[in-house]
């Protein structure tokens, strides 16, 4: 039996095509995206002969509008890729700059800490050296003063330098002055005047200003004698000059 064909079959209008189909210019075929179009154009698929079940299909073609759309899509994709690459490069550069800055700051901080530690260590070493030197001087001074009875000159020189700042030139005058007065004997006594001790204090009790043991302790006598010279003449050399100008000698 033959298949029935409606009488009005040929009169029905073909279904209207959508905007995309119109843009692509393809009728009665699936819509093709811009990416697919580029792929087809790049591979030469368009216009190629079909085989097998599709041998009788119509040749696949793209309209100029579709080609333009595909080209625009490819251009936009390329621009997006360039923008992404540029943004990544910028982000990497910024990250590298931040890391470099952080490393520089960390290095500067470490260097500053090392410099501070070095300065502190040097200051501590210097303070320790100064303390050791002072301790040695104090020990020497104590030894000199302790031996004042056997060596009153060294004790007087030490006290003149440490307590009055009198150096070698003033020491020379002091040595001559007290050599002339008492020959540096802490028990020396003038039989006529009663002046007593290394500095020949008159009366002897004046030396009690620096200690009640002024008759037996040469340090007490020396301290009083240095104080008296500084108060009366300003320096040992002034006292020595005055002593020389008087006869009988006294100061």
PDB file of C-alpha atoms in Angstrom, residues 37-45:
ATOM      1  CA  UNK A  37      33.287  27.807  13.204  1.00  0.00           C
ATOM      2  CA  UNK A  38      36.919  28.714  13.794  1.00  0.00           C
ATOM      3  CA  UNK A  39      37.733  25.070  14.335  1.00  0.00           C
ATOM      4  CA  UNK A  40      36.014  24.099  11.138  1.00  0.00           C
ATOM      5  CA  UNK A  41      37.633  26.873   9.167  1.00  0.00           C
ATOM      6  CA  UNK A  42      41.069  26.019  10.622  1.00  0.00           C
ATOM      7  CA  UNK A  43      40.772  22.327   9.785  1.00  0.00           C
ATOM      8  CA  UNK A  44      39.264  22.729   6.340  1.00  0.00           C
ATOM      9  CA  UNK A  45      36.154  20.854   7.363  1.00  0.00           C
TER      10      UNK A  45
END
